[in-house]
Every structure is written in C-alpha cells, then in structure tokens.
Coordinates of C-alpha atoms and ligand atoms in Angstrom, one line a residue:
X1 CA 110.3 81.4 28.7
X2 CA 108.0 78.9 30.4
X3 CA 105.1 79.7 32.8
X4 CA 104.5 77.8 36.0
X5 CA 100.8 77.5 36.6
X6 CA 98.7 76.2 39.5
X7 CA 95.3 75.5 38.1
X8 CA 93.5 75.1 41.4
X9 CA 89.9 74.2 42.2
X10 CA 89.2 77.5 43.9
X11 CA 92.2 79.6 43.1
X12 CA 94.9 79.7 40.4
X13 CA 98.2 81.4 40.1
X14 CA 101.0 81.9 37.5
X15 CA 104.7 82.5 37.9
X16 CA 107.9 82.8 36.0
X17 CA 111.6 82.7 36.8
X18 CA 113.0 86.2 36.6
X19 CA 116.7 86.8 37.0
X20 CA 117.1 83.3 38.5
X21 CA 114.3 83.7 41.0
X22 CA 110.8 82.2 40.9
X23 CA 108.2 84.8 41.3
X24 CA 104.4 84.8 41.1
X25 CA 102.9 87.4 38.8
X26 CA 100.2 89.8 40.1
X27 CA 97.3 91.1 38.1
X28 CA 96.4 94.8 37.6
X29 CA 95.1 94.9 41.2
X30 CA 98.3 93.6 42.6
X31 CA 96.7 90.2 43.4
X32 CA 98.8 87.0 42.8
X33 CA 96.0 84.6 43.5
X34 CA 93.1 84.5 41.1
X35 CA 89.7 82.8 41.9
X36 CA 89.2 79.9 39.4
X37 CA 85.8 81.4 38.5
X38 CA 84.5 82.2 35.0
X39 CA 81.4 84.3 34.1
X40 CA 79.8 83.7 30.7
X41 CA 77.6 86.6 29.6
X42 CA 74.6 86.1 27.3
X43 CA 76.3 87.7 24.3
X44 CA 79.5 85.6 24.5
X45 CA 81.3 88.0 26.9
X46 CA 83.6 86.3 29.3
X47 CA 85.1 87.5 32.6
X48 CA 87.5 85.6 34.8
X49 CA 88.7 85.8 38.4
X50 CA 87.5 88.4 40.9
X51 CA 85.3 90.1 38.4
X52 CA 83.5 86.9 37.7
X53 CA 83.2 86.2 41.4
X54 CA 81.5 89.5 41.9
X55 CA 78.8 88.6 39.5
X56 CA 78.1 85.3 41.2
X57 CA 75.5 86.6 43.6
X58 CA 73.6 88.4 40.9
X59 CA 73.9 85.7 38.1
X60 CA 74.7 82.4 39.8
X61 CA 73.8 80.4 36.7
X62 CA 76.2 82.3 34.5
X63 CA 79.1 81.8 36.8
X64 CA 81.1 78.6 36.8
X65 CA 83.4 77.7 39.7
X66 CA 85.3 74.6 41.0
X67 CA 85.3 73.3 37.4
X68 CA 88.4 71.3 38.2
X69 CA 86.2 68.7 39.8
X70 CA 84.8 67.8 36.5
X71 CA 88.0 67.6 34.5
X72 CA 88.2 64.4 32.4
X73 CA 84.8 63.3 33.7
X74 CA 82.3 61.7 31.3
X75 CA 79.5 63.9 32.5
X76 CA 79.6 67.0 34.6
X77 CA 76.6 67.6 36.9
X78 CA 77.1 71.2 37.6
X79 CA 74.0 73.4 37.0
X80 CA 75.9 76.6 36.0
X81 CA 78.3 74.6 33.7
X82 CA 75.3 73.0 32.0
X83 CA 73.6 76.3 31.7
X84 CA 76.5 78.0 30.0
X85 CA 76.9 75.0 27.7
X86 CA 80.7 74.7 28.1
X87 CA 82.9 71.7 28.8
X88 CA 85.2 71.7 31.9
X89 CA 88.2 72.0 29.5
X90 CA 86.7 75.1 27.9
X91 CA 86.1 76.7 31.2
X92 CA 89.6 75.8 32.4
X93 CA 91.0 77.2 29.2
X94 CA 89.4 80.6 30.0
X95 CA 91.2 80.5 33.4
X96 CA 94.5 79.7 31.7
X97 CA 94.0 82.3 29.1
X98 CA 93.6 84.9 31.8
X99 CA 96.7 83.7 33.6
X100 CA 98.6 83.9 30.3
X101 CA 97.3 87.4 29.7
X102 CA 98.4 88.5 33.2
X103 CA 101.8 87.0 32.6
X104 CA 102.3 88.5 29.2
X105 CA 101.2 91.9 30.5
X106 CA 103.7 91.7 33.3
X107 CA 106.6 90.3 31.3
X108 CA 105.9 92.4 28.3
X109 CA 106.2 89.7 25.7
X110 CA 104.3 86.6 24.5
X111 CA 104.6 83.3 26.2
X112 CA 103.6 80.0 24.6
X113 CA 104.6 77.3 27.1
X114 CA 103.6 76.3 30.5
X115 CA 104.1 73.7 33.3
X116 CA 100.8 73.0 34.9
X117 CA 100.1 71.2 38.1
X118 CA 97.5 68.5 38.8
X119 CA 96.6 66.5 41.9
X120 CA 98.7 63.3 42.3
X121 CA 95.6 61.2 42.0
X122 CA 94.6 62.6 38.6
X123 CA 94.3 59.8 36.1
X124 CA 95.4 59.9 32.5
X125 CA 92.0 61.2 31.3
X126 CA 92.2 64.1 33.8
X127 CA 95.8 64.9 32.9
X128 CA 95.0 64.8 29.2
X129 CA 92.0 67.1 29.8
X130 CA 94.3 69.5 31.6
X131 CA 96.7 69.5 28.7
X132 CA 93.9 70.1 26.2
X133 CA 92.7 73.0 28.3
X134 CA 96.2 74.5 28.0
X135 CA 96.2 74.0 24.2
X136 CA 92.8 75.7 24.0
X137 CA 94.3 78.6 25.8
X138 CA 97.2 78.8 23.3
X139 CA 99.7 77.2 25.6
X140 CA 101.9 74.3 24.9
X141 CA 101.9 72.3 28.1
X142 CA 105.5 71.1 28.3
X143 CA 105.0 69.3 31.6
X144 CA 102.2 68.3 33.9
X145 CA 103.6 67.9 37.4
X146 CA 102.0 66.6 40.6
X147 CA 100.9 69.3 43.0
X148 CA 102.6 67.7 46.0
X149 CA 105.8 67.5 44.0
X150 CA 105.5 71.2 43.2
X151 CA 104.8 72.0 46.9
X152 CA 107.9 70.0 47.9
X153 CA 110.0 71.9 45.3
X154 CA 108.7 75.2 46.7
X155 CA 109.7 74.2 50.2
X156 CA 113.1 73.4 48.9
X157 CA 112.8 69.8 50.0
X158 CA 115.0 68.8 47.1
X159 CA 117.9 70.5 49.0
X160 CA 117.2 68.8 52.3
X161 CA 119.5 65.8 51.8
X162 CA 120.2 63.1 49.4
X163 CA 117.2 61.0 50.2
X164 CA 114.2 62.4 51.9
X165 CA 110.6 61.4 52.5
X166 CA 107.9 63.9 52.9
X167 CA 104.2 64.0 53.5
X168 CA 102.3 66.8 51.7
X169 CA 98.9 67.6 53.3
X170 CA 96.9 69.7 50.8
X171 CA 93.6 71.0 52.0
X172 CA 92.1 73.5 49.7
X173 CA 88.7 74.9 49.1
X174 CA 87.2 71.9 47.4
X175 CA 89.6 69.0 47.5
X176 CA 91.9 67.3 49.9
X177 CA 94.8 65.0 49.4
X178 CA 97.7 63.6 51.3
X179 CA 100.7 62.4 49.3
X180 CA 103.8 60.7 50.5
X181 CA 106.8 61.4 48.3
X182 CA 110.2 60.1 48.3
X183 CA 112.9 62.3 46.9
X184 CA 116.3 60.8 45.9
X185 CA 118.9 62.6 43.9
X186 CA 116.5 65.3 43.0
X187 CA 113.9 63.0 41.6
X188 CA 110.5 62.7 43.3
X189 CA 108.5 59.6 43.4
X190 CA 104.9 59.3 44.7
X191 CA 104.9 56.5 47.2
X192 CA 101.2 56.8 48.1
X193 CA 98.4 59.3 47.7
X194 CA 94.9 59.4 49.2
X195 CA 92.3 62.0 49.1
X196 CA 88.8 63.2 48.7
X197 CA 87.7 65.3 45.8
X198 CA 84.6 66.5 47.7
X199 CA 86.3 67.7 50.8
X200 CA 87.6 71.2 51.5
X201 CA 87.2 74.6 53.1
X202 CA 83.9 75.1 51.2
X203 CA 82.4 72.5 53.6
X204 CA 83.4 74.6 56.6
X205 CA 81.7 77.7 54.9
X206 CA 78.6 75.6 54.6
X207 CA 78.7 74.6 58.3
X208 CA 79.0 78.2 59.4
X209 CA 76.4 79.2 56.9
X210 CA 73.9 76.7 58.4
X211 CA 74.7 78.0 61.8
X212 CA 74.1 81.6 60.7
X213 CA 70.9 80.9 58.9
X214 CA 69.4 78.3 61.2
X215 CA 66.5 80.5 62.0
X216 CA 65.8 81.9 58.5
X217 CA 63.1 79.8 56.8
X218 CA 63.9 80.5 53.2
X219 CA 66.9 81.9 51.4
X220 CA 67.1 83.0 47.8
X221 CA 70.0 81.9 45.6
X222 CA 71.4 85.4 45.6
X223 CA 71.2 85.7 49.4
X224 CA 72.8 82.2 49.7
X225 CA 76.0 83.4 48.1
X226 CA 76.0 86.5 50.2
X227 CA 75.7 84.5 53.4
X228 CA 78.3 82.0 52.2
X229 CA 80.7 84.9 51.6
X230 CA 80.1 86.1 55.1
X231 CA 80.6 82.6 56.5
X232 CA 83.9 82.3 54.7
X233 CA 85.1 85.7 56.0
X234 CA 84.2 84.6 59.6
X235 CA 86.1 81.3 59.1
X236 CA 89.2 83.3 58.0
X237 CA 89.0 85.6 61.0
X238 CA 88.6 82.6 63.3
X239 CA 92.0 81.3 62.1
X240 CA 93.6 84.2 64.0
X241 CA 91.0 85.4 66.5
X242 CA 89.3 83.6 69.3
X243 CA 85.8 84.8 68.2
X244 CA 84.1 86.7 65.5
X245 CA 80.8 88.5 65.1
X246 CA 79.0 88.3 61.9
X247 CA 76.7 91.2 61.1
X248 CA 74.5 91.3 58.1
X249 CA 72.1 94.2 58.5
X250 CA 68.8 94.2 56.6
X251 CA 69.8 91.3 54.4
X252 CA 66.3 91.1 52.9
X253 CA 65.4 94.7 53.4
X254 CA 63.8 94.0 56.8
X255 CA 65.7 91.5 58.9
X256 CA 69.3 91.6 60.2
X257 CA 71.7 89.1 61.5
X258 CA 74.2 89.5 64.3
X259 CA 75.8 86.3 65.5
X260 CA 79.1 85.6 67.4
X261 CA 81.0 82.5 66.5
X262 CA 83.9 81.3 68.7
X263 CA 87.0 79.4 67.7
X264 CA 85.9 76.7 70.1
X265 CA 82.5 76.4 68.4
X266 CA 84.2 76.2 65.0
X267 CA 86.6 73.5 66.3
X268 CA 83.7 71.4 67.5
X269 CA 81.9 71.9 64.3
X270 CA 84.8 70.8 62.1
X271 CA 86.1 67.9 64.2
X272 CA 84.5 65.3 62.0
X273 CA 85.5 67.1 58.9
X274 CA 89.2 67.1 60.0
X275 CA 88.9 63.5 61.1
X276 CA 88.0 62.6 57.5
X277 CA 91.3 64.0 56.3
X278 CA 93.2 62.1 59.0
X279 CA 91.6 58.9 57.8
X280 CA 93.1 59.5 54.3
X281 CA 96.4 60.2 55.9
X282 CA 96.5 56.9 57.8
X283 CA 95.5 55.1 54.7
X284 CA 98.3 56.7 52.7
X285 CA 100.8 55.9 55.4
X286 CA 99.8 52.3 55.4
X287 CA 100.0 52.2 51.6
X288 CA 103.5 53.7 51.6
X289 CA 104.7 51.1 54.1
X290 CA 106.3 53.9 56.1
X291 CA 106.1 54.8 59.8
X292 CA 105.6 58.4 60.9
X293 CA 109.2 58.3 62.1
X294 CA 110.4 57.7 58.6
X295 CA 109.2 61.1 57.4
X296 CA 111.6 64.0 57.2
X297 CA 109.0 66.7 56.9
X298 CA 105.2 67.2 56.9
X299 CA 104.3 70.1 54.5
X300 CA 101.0 71.9 54.7
X301 CA 99.5 73.5 51.6
X302 CA 96.1 74.8 50.6
X303 CA 94.3 77.8 52.2
X304 CA 92.4 75.6 54.7
X305 CA 95.6 74.6 56.4
X306 CA 95.6 78.0 58.0
X307 CA 93.0 76.7 60.4
X308 CA 94.8 76.1 63.8
X309 CA 92.7 73.0 64.4
X310 CA 93.9 71.5 61.2
X311 CA 97.5 72.3 62.0
X312 CA 97.4 70.7 65.4
X313 CA 95.5 67.6 64.3
X314 CA 98.0 66.9 61.5
X315 CA 101.0 67.6 63.7
X316 CA 99.6 65.2 66.3
X317 CA 98.8 62.4 63.8
X318 CA 102.3 62.5 62.2
X319 CA 104.0 63.2 65.5
X320 CA 105.9 65.8 63.6
X321 CA 106.0 69.6 63.7
X322 CA 104.3 70.8 60.5
X323 CA 106.2 73.0 58.1
X324 CA 104.2 76.2 57.5
X325 CA 107.1 78.4 56.3
X326 CA 105.5 78.9 52.9
X327 CA 102.5 80.8 51.7
X328 CA 99.9 78.0 51.6
X329 CA 98.1 79.4 48.6
X330 CA 101.3 80.1 46.6
X331 CA 103.5 77.1 47.2
X332 CA 102.2 75.0 44.4
X333 CA 102.4 77.7 41.8
X334 CA 105.9 78.6 43.0
X335 CA 106.9 74.9 42.7
X336 CA 105.5 74.8 39.1
X337 CA 107.5 78.0 38.4
X338 CA 110.7 76.4 39.7
X339 CA 110.1 73.4 37.5
X340 CA 109.4 75.7 34.5
X341 CA 112.5 77.6 35.2
X342 CA 114.6 74.5 35.3
X343 CA 113.1 73.3 32.0
X344 CA 113.8 76.6 30.3
X345 CA 117.3 76.8 31.7
X346 CA 116.4 80.1 33.5
X347 CA 117.2 78.6 36.9
X348 CA 120.8 77.6 37.3
X349 CA 120.3 75.1 40.1
X350 CA 119.3 71.8 38.6
X351 CA 116.2 70.5 40.2
X352 CA 115.6 67.3 38.5
X353 CA 112.4 65.7 37.5
X354 CA 113.8 66.1 34.2
X355 CA 113.8 64.3 30.9
X356 CA 116.3 64.1 28.0
X357 CA 115.3 66.8 25.6
X358 CA 116.8 65.0 22.7
X359 CA 117.8 61.4 21.9
X360 CA 121.3 60.2 22.7
X361 CA 123.1 57.4 20.8
X362 CA 126.1 56.4 18.9
X363 CA 127.1 56.2 15.3
X364 CA 126.9 52.7 13.8
X365 CA 127.8 51.1 10.5
X366 CA 127.0 53.2 7.4
X367 CA 126.9 56.5 9.4
X368 CA 123.5 55.7 11.0
X369 CA 122.3 57.1 14.3
X370 CA 121.7 54.3 16.8
X371 CA 119.6 55.7 19.6
X372 CA 120.4 54.4 23.0
X373 CA 118.4 56.7 25.2
X374 CA 115.4 58.1 23.4
X375 CA 114.1 61.7 23.7
X376 CA 111.9 62.4 26.7
X377 CA 113.3 59.7 29.0
X378 CA 113.1 60.6 32.6
X379 CA 116.5 61.0 34.2
X380 CA 118.4 59.5 36.0
X381 CA 118.5 56.6 33.6
X382 CA 120.7 54.1 31.9
X383 CA 120.5 51.9 28.8
X384 CA 122.9 49.9 26.7
X385 CA 123.4 47.9 23.6
X386 CA 125.9 45.4 22.2
X387 CA 128.0 46.1 19.1
X388 CA 130.2 43.8 17.1
X389 CA 133.3 44.3 14.9
X390 CA 132.6 45.3 11.3
X391 CA 135.6 43.7 9.8
X392 CA 137.9 40.7 10.5
X393 CA 140.6 41.3 13.0
X394 CA 139.5 44.9 13.7
X395 CA 141.7 46.3 16.4
X396 CA 139.7 49.3 17.5
X397 CA 136.2 50.4 17.6
X398 CA 135.6 54.1 17.3
X399 CA 132.6 55.4 19.3
X400 CA 131.0 58.7 18.4
X401 CA 128.4 59.9 21.0
X402 CA 125.6 61.7 19.4
X403 CA 122.6 63.8 20.4
X404 CA 119.7 64.5 18.1
X405 CA 116.7 63.3 16.2
X406 CA 118.0 62.7 12.8
X407 CA 118.5 59.3 11.2
X408 CA 122.0 60.0 9.9
X409 CA 124.8 60.5 12.4
X410 CA 126.2 63.5 10.4
X411 CA 123.0 65.5 11.0
X412 CA 123.2 65.1 14.8
X413 CA 125.5 66.8 17.3
X414 CA 128.6 65.1 18.4
X415 CA 129.1 65.2 22.1
X416 CA 132.3 63.3 22.2
X417 CA 134.2 60.4 20.7
X418 CA 136.7 57.7 21.9
X419 CA 138.1 54.4 20.9
X420 CA 137.9 50.9 22.4
X421 CA 140.5 48.3 21.8
X422 CA 139.1 45.1 20.5
X423 CA 140.1 41.5 20.5
X424 CA 141.2 40.5 17.0
X425 CA 138.5 38.2 15.9
X426 CA 136.6 37.3 12.7
X427 CA 133.9 39.8 11.7
X428 CA 130.9 39.8 13.9
X429 CA 132.5 37.9 16.7
X430 CA 134.2 40.5 18.9
X431 CA 131.7 42.3 21.1
X432 CA 131.6 45.6 22.8
X433 CA 128.8 46.5 25.3
X434 CA 128.0 50.2 25.4
X435 CA 126.1 51.7 28.3
X436 CA 124.8 55.2 28.6
X437 CA 124.1 56.5 32.0
X438 CA 122.7 60.0 32.8
X439 CA 122.8 61.0 36.5
X440 CA 120.4 63.2 38.3
X441 CA 122.4 66.3 37.3
X442 CA 122.0 65.5 33.6
X443 CA 125.6 64.4 33.2
X444 CA 126.1 61.6 30.6
X445 CA 128.7 58.9 31.3
X446 CA 129.4 56.4 28.5
X447 CA 130.9 53.0 29.4
X448 CA 132.3 50.7 26.8
X449 CA 133.3 47.2 27.8
X450 CA 135.2 44.7 25.6
X451 CA 133.3 41.5 26.4
X452 CA 136.1 39.0 26.0
X453 CA 138.8 41.0 27.9
X454 CA 136.4 42.7 30.3
X455 CA 138.3 45.9 29.8
X456 CA 136.3 49.1 30.4
X457 CA 136.6 52.5 29.0
X458 CA 134.5 55.2 30.7
X459 CA 134.0 58.6 29.3
X460 CA 132.2 61.5 31.0
X461 CA 130.7 64.1 28.7
X462 CA 131.4 67.5 29.9
X463 CA 128.3 69.3 28.7
X464 CA 124.9 68.5 30.2
X465 CA 122.9 66.1 28.2
X466 CA 119.7 67.7 29.6
X467 CA 120.3 71.3 29.9
X468 CA 120.2 72.1 26.2
X469 CA 119.1 75.5 24.8
X470 CA 115.4 75.5 24.1
X471 CA 115.7 77.0 20.7
X472 CA 118.3 74.5 19.7
X473 CA 116.1 71.6 20.8
X474 CA 113.2 73.1 18.8
X475 CA 115.3 73.5 15.7
X476 CA 116.6 69.9 15.9
X477 CA 113.1 68.5 16.4
X478 CA 111.6 70.5 13.6
X479 CA 114.5 69.6 11.3
X480 CA 113.8 66.0 12.0
X481 CA 110.2 66.4 11.1
X482 CA 111.0 68.4 8.0
X483 CA 113.5 65.9 6.7
X484 CA 111.6 62.8 8.0
X485 CA 111.0 61.4 4.5
X486 CA 114.5 61.9 3.1
X487 CA 116.1 60.7 6.4
X488 CA 114.0 57.6 6.4
X489 CA 114.8 56.8 2.8
X490 CA 118.5 57.2 3.5
X491 CA 118.3 55.0 6.5
X492 CA 116.5 52.3 4.6
X493 CA 119.0 52.5 1.8
X494 CA 122.0 52.4 4.1
X495 CA 120.6 49.4 6.0
X496 CA 119.8 47.6 2.7
X497 CA 123.2 48.5 1.3
X498 CA 125.0 47.1 4.4
X499 CA 122.9 43.9 4.0
X500 CA 123.7 43.8 0.2
X501 CA 127.4 44.2 0.8
X502 CA 127.2 41.2 3.1
X503 CA 124.9 39.2 0.9
X504 CA 126.6 39.6 -2.5
X505 CA 129.9 38.0 -1.7
X506 CA 128.1 35.2 0.1
X507 CA 126.0 34.5 -3.0
X508 CA 129.1 34.5 -5.1
X509 CA 130.6 31.9 -2.8
X510 CA 127.5 29.8 -2.9
X511 CA 127.4 29.9 -6.7
X512 CA 131.2 29.2 -6.9
X513 CA 130.9 26.1 -4.7
X514 CA 128.2 24.6 -6.8
X515 CA 125.7 24.5 -4.0
X516 CA 122.9 25.8 -6.2
X517 CA 120.5 23.3 -7.6
X518 CA 119.2 23.7 -11.1
X519 CA 115.7 25.0 -10.3
X520 CA 117.2 27.8 -8.2
X521 CA 119.8 29.3 -10.4
X522 CA 117.6 31.4 -12.5
X523 CA 115.9 33.1 -9.6
X524 CA 119.1 33.7 -7.8
X525 CA 120.8 35.2 -10.8
X526 CA 117.8 37.5 -11.4
X527 CA 117.7 38.7 -7.8
X528 CA 121.5 39.1 -7.8
X529 CA 121.3 41.4 -10.8
X530 CA 118.3 43.3 -9.3
X531 CA 120.4 44.1 -6.2
X532 CA 123.3 45.3 -8.2
X533 CA 121.1 47.6 -10.3
X534 CA 119.3 49.0 -7.3
X535 CA 122.6 49.6 -5.5
X536 CA 123.9 51.6 -8.5
X537 CA 120.7 53.6 -8.8
X538 CA 120.7 54.3 -5.1
X539 CA 117.0 53.6 -4.8
X540 CA 116.1 52.7 -1.2
X541 CA 112.9 50.8 -1.5
X542 CA 113.8 48.8 -4.6
X543 CA 117.1 47.9 -3.0
X544 CA 115.4 46.7 0.2
X545 CA 113.0 44.6 -1.8
X546 CA 115.7 43.2 -4.0
X547 CA 117.9 42.3 -1.0
X548 CA 114.9 40.5 0.6
X549 CA 114.3 38.6 -2.7
X550 CA 117.9 37.6 -3.0
X551 CA 117.9 36.5 0.7
X552 CA 114.9 34.3 0.1
X553 CA 116.1 32.9 -3.2
X554 CA 119.4 31.8 -1.6
X555 CA 117.8 30.5 1.6
X556 CA 118.0 26.8 0.6
X557 CA 121.5 27.1 -0.8
X558 CA 122.7 29.0 2.3
X559 CA 121.3 26.2 4.5
X560 CA 123.3 23.7 2.4
X561 CA 126.4 25.8 2.8
X562 CA 126.0 25.7 6.6
X563 CA 125.4 22.0 6.5
X564 CA 128.4 21.4 4.4
X565 CA 130.6 23.5 6.7
X566 CA 129.4 21.5 9.7
X567 CA 130.0 18.2 8.0
X568 CA 133.5 19.4 7.1
X569 CA 134.2 20.5 10.7
X570 CA 132.9 17.2 12.0
X571 CA 135.1 15.3 9.6
X572 CA 138.1 17.3 10.7
X573 CA 137.4 16.7 14.3
X574 CA 136.9 13.0 14.0
X575 CA 139.9 12.7 11.7
X576 CA 138.0 11.0 9.0
Ligands
AMP601 P1 93.0 76.8 48.0 O1 92.1 75.9 47.2 O2 94.3 76.2 48.4 O3 93.2 78.2 47.4 O4 92.3 77.1 49.4 C1 91.2 77.9 49.5 C2 90.5 77.5 50.8 O5 91.2 78.0 51.8 C3 89.1 78.2 50.8 O6 88.2 77.3 51.4 C4 89.4 79.3 51.8 O7 88.2 79.7 52.5 C5 90.4 78.7 52.7 N1 91.2 79.7 53.5 C6 91.9 80.7 53.0 N2 92.4 81.5 54.0 C7 92.0 80.9 55.1 C8 92.2 81.2 56.5 N3 92.9 82.3 56.9 N4 91.6 80.4 57.4 C9 90.9 79.3 57.0 N5 90.6 79.0 55.8 C10 91.2 79.8 54.8

C-alpha cells in the first residue's frame, strides 16, 4: 500500500486507494485537511496540526508554520524555526509522521511508502529535501510528483482526450504558481511554470488585518495572531457573502472592535495582489508558446481560488471558463493518491506517469542478461541494440525477452521468446536489430529486424511490463543486491570465457602460420597456458587478466595476420 501525500505550505493531506477508489483519510476529529503547523515544547514534546495551531497565539516562538518555504534552502530566516533549532526537513518530517500516523490508524496497518507532491518549480535540492523529510518520517518516497500534475490527475484530465493542454492555477496560503501541462497518452509534461513563493492567501489576511487594526497603536504578538485569525475568517465569509462584520469584544480587556468589510472593499484591496498572479500567468503562457485558445482546461486549486475575484480574473485572462468541480484543498492530495494507487497496482485504470519497475532485456551469448531498457525508465519509451550471429551460417537467432535485475539470464523472468531467421553469413557478419518499445499502457512490443533482408518480426508481450506485483519487484531487487558479488563474478567469467574461446583458436592459427617472431613466442605461450588454466579453474578475475595478457601478447602477430590476409586478397584481385 502506498500513501498519496500533499505536503502543502499551509495545509497537508493524506490519502490511499481503497477498493479501487482514491480517498483522503480523516483524523480523529473527522478532518481531512491538516494545518502544516508543528509545535515544539520545551521538553521535546511535539504536536502537529490543529493542536499546534491552537498553541500559536500563546507560544508563537514554539510554533513553526509555512516551513515548506525553506525546504532545500541554505539558510532559513524564520524566527520560530530558529528558536526551536530544527531544520525545515525535520519539521516537515513531523508533519509527514503525523499524516502517516493518521493513515495507519485509519487503515489499521503499517504503511512504509508514499508519493509526495512538490511544486513544479522545486529544484533538485528542494525535491531531495522533501525526500529526506519522508525518510526521516519512516516513509520510503517512491515518487515525487508535481502538484499541478496531481491536480490534473484529480480532475481526471488524463481521461479528457488523447492530447490535452491544461493550465493549473494554484493559489494557496503562501505560494502561487501557474503551470502549463501537456498530457499525451497519459503522460504529463510541464511546458512552463511560473510562480511566486511569497504570494498567497496569507497576504490577504494581512491586508484585512491592517484594515481592522488601523486605529490600534500597538499590538502584542499574541493579539496579532488573534486578529489574523479573525481576518482570515472574514475573508472566507466574503467568498460567499457580500459583507461581513468582524466583532472582537474586549480584545485587550478594555477595547472592542466592530468593523464591517464588504466584498467590494476586499476586491479593491486585493486587485494588485491578483494582478501579480496574472503577470505570472502571462509569462508562463509566453514561455509555453501557446495561445489561450490552445488550452483545453483551466484548473483552479488552492484554498484562495475560492475567492470570487480570483475566479473571474483568471477566467477573463484565459478567456476560458474555470474548472472548479473539485475541492480546491483536496485535489492535489487526491491526485497524489491516484498516482500512489496506480503505482501499487490498487487502481485498475492505468494512469501513466509511470516507470519500468524492473529492467527489460534479452539473453545474449553465454546466458547473460543484456539490458535494453533499464529499471526506472519513464514510459512510454523505446530503445534498441544490434546483435550478430554467434556461429558461421547460423540460420536462426533465438530471442528470449527477460525482465529482472540479475546478471545471468536464468535468474530473471522470461516474458516471451521467438526466433528470427538470419541470412547465412560468416560469424559476426549477420546482424539483427532489436528494439523494445513500451507504450503508455505499459505494454512491451519487441521488434527484431534482419538487417540485410529488412524482414521484421514483431512480438507483443501479453503481460504488462510495468504493472508488476510490488512484492515480486522487491524480491527481485533484493535478490540482485544479495547476489551482486556472485552475479558479477559469473558475468566477468562468462564474458572472459567467450573472449577466450574466440582468442585461443586464433592464437593457434597465428602460431601455426609462423607469424610469431622469436622474441614473442615465449610470452604468447605463457599467456596461452595461463588462459587455459584459468578456464579450467573457473576463476573469473584471473581469467579476465590472462585473456587481456594473451590479447596484448598477440597484438603484433595479429596485425601481421591481418596484413598478410590483405596482401593475399590484393594479390588475388590483381591476378598476380
Ligand atoms: P492551501 O494552501 O491550498 O491550503 O490554501 C489555503 C489558503 O486558502 C489560506 O490562505 C486560506 O485562508 C485560503 N482559503 C480557504 N478557504 C477560503 C475561502 N472560502 N475564501 C478565501 N480564501 C480561502
């Protein structure tokens, strides 16, 4: 089982696929959305979520919020973070631990894996920091996915049509980004992304806060949070009502506040703030090289897109009705859950953004595994290689298609096998090109082409190359680690043996033709014996070394052999 996690700046959520449906998991209070807030007590106690939020007014310096802003940063300049002496990763790990706890409590069993979302603009350091936070929380992060991609998955945009382009406008509490995605055959690609990591609904809270407190000369830190909370409440109400009256009686024991704010006032107040987001949208559109008419959908996510002024401004800019069918706070976690479900095989419908769980290849000379598509390659994909005949006048080449991580073909799984007819040619001269292609549904198709005749054989493998049972993948990977040493020795030996089998008769021929000069004979003889002994002993490294030695010792004689052959050919041709 794999969890889908939205590790958000202000809120986080966790989900899992249950009976084929992606669902978000609620905590003991029935809440599916958890504030990304952590309280660190003096004696090492930790509380996360709503409980931590409740402590913020009383102990602002012990409560860390919006830590995502500092992920992967060299230095975080957050007073509370500094005060509690934690890194952004450690704080994020506490949030993830709590989500893991909620999930395990709901599911009733332990979960060790997760898909976690990050903004599309996150760089490698920020993504790595997110992964480390997961590990600190005891979760193996099996995939980091972009938030806009997750949102698009939640909206079911992968089902729209074969090729679709969407803009995802994500305005949360502390960050904004606009991402243009192109989806083709179930795979999403980010065409452009622009954003502002210091822009979000919190700014609006501050604007309302300033309005409310314009006449109050001084406000304590504790009161500040109280007023901010009231400001936020008013903002939410104004998303549905035309006006709202904020009442805070005796806030300091003496004075009271009663102020009415109208939607119109809020719209005027936030005009510039919304305009900043529109500027990013225009920039992203320019970068993507698309026109608004090219977009199939404009998706809104993030709590702040509940504001009517935001909705209308976005719709006007893109000349497109905005899609608000999903819960703006839950869409990303839901998308992460869908991805997790696909990866664990719990969701039947293949939504691809997927990778090959194990390497795919064919068996070559000596029973070795020849990898054509390595493990963890994003699909769809294709790759190929050229193979030659192992013997003179070989009529057919047998191809065994394998999946697995082991060096020897026999230890991997056979997905299929077939034969290709070959032109009868001397050893090493007939060629067969083999191409592996995995489509967006994870179906592997193998094409083998005889180069001189141009004849193709195409084989479709019935079982999915991607949708492999988790436990089986794990077993295969751990077996490859466990046997790494023996496997590698066997590969080295097999490769050296193949080389030796080629080299020994060639050396015998050189010796027989008297192409060896006096100074060379001794060295060649010694190396020749060494190869024979190592072959008998079955010792990989000595064999490899002996083969190299013999190769080197016969270099000059081999060159003479080639020269002689060329001379003879020339003589024949010129009739001398
Ligand atoms: P997110 O980071 O996506 O969880 O978004 C959180 C932000 O959305 C916070 O700034 C909230 O105040 C804001 N938000 C939530 N609900 C509403 C609403 N009904 N109207 C306006 N803003 C909201």
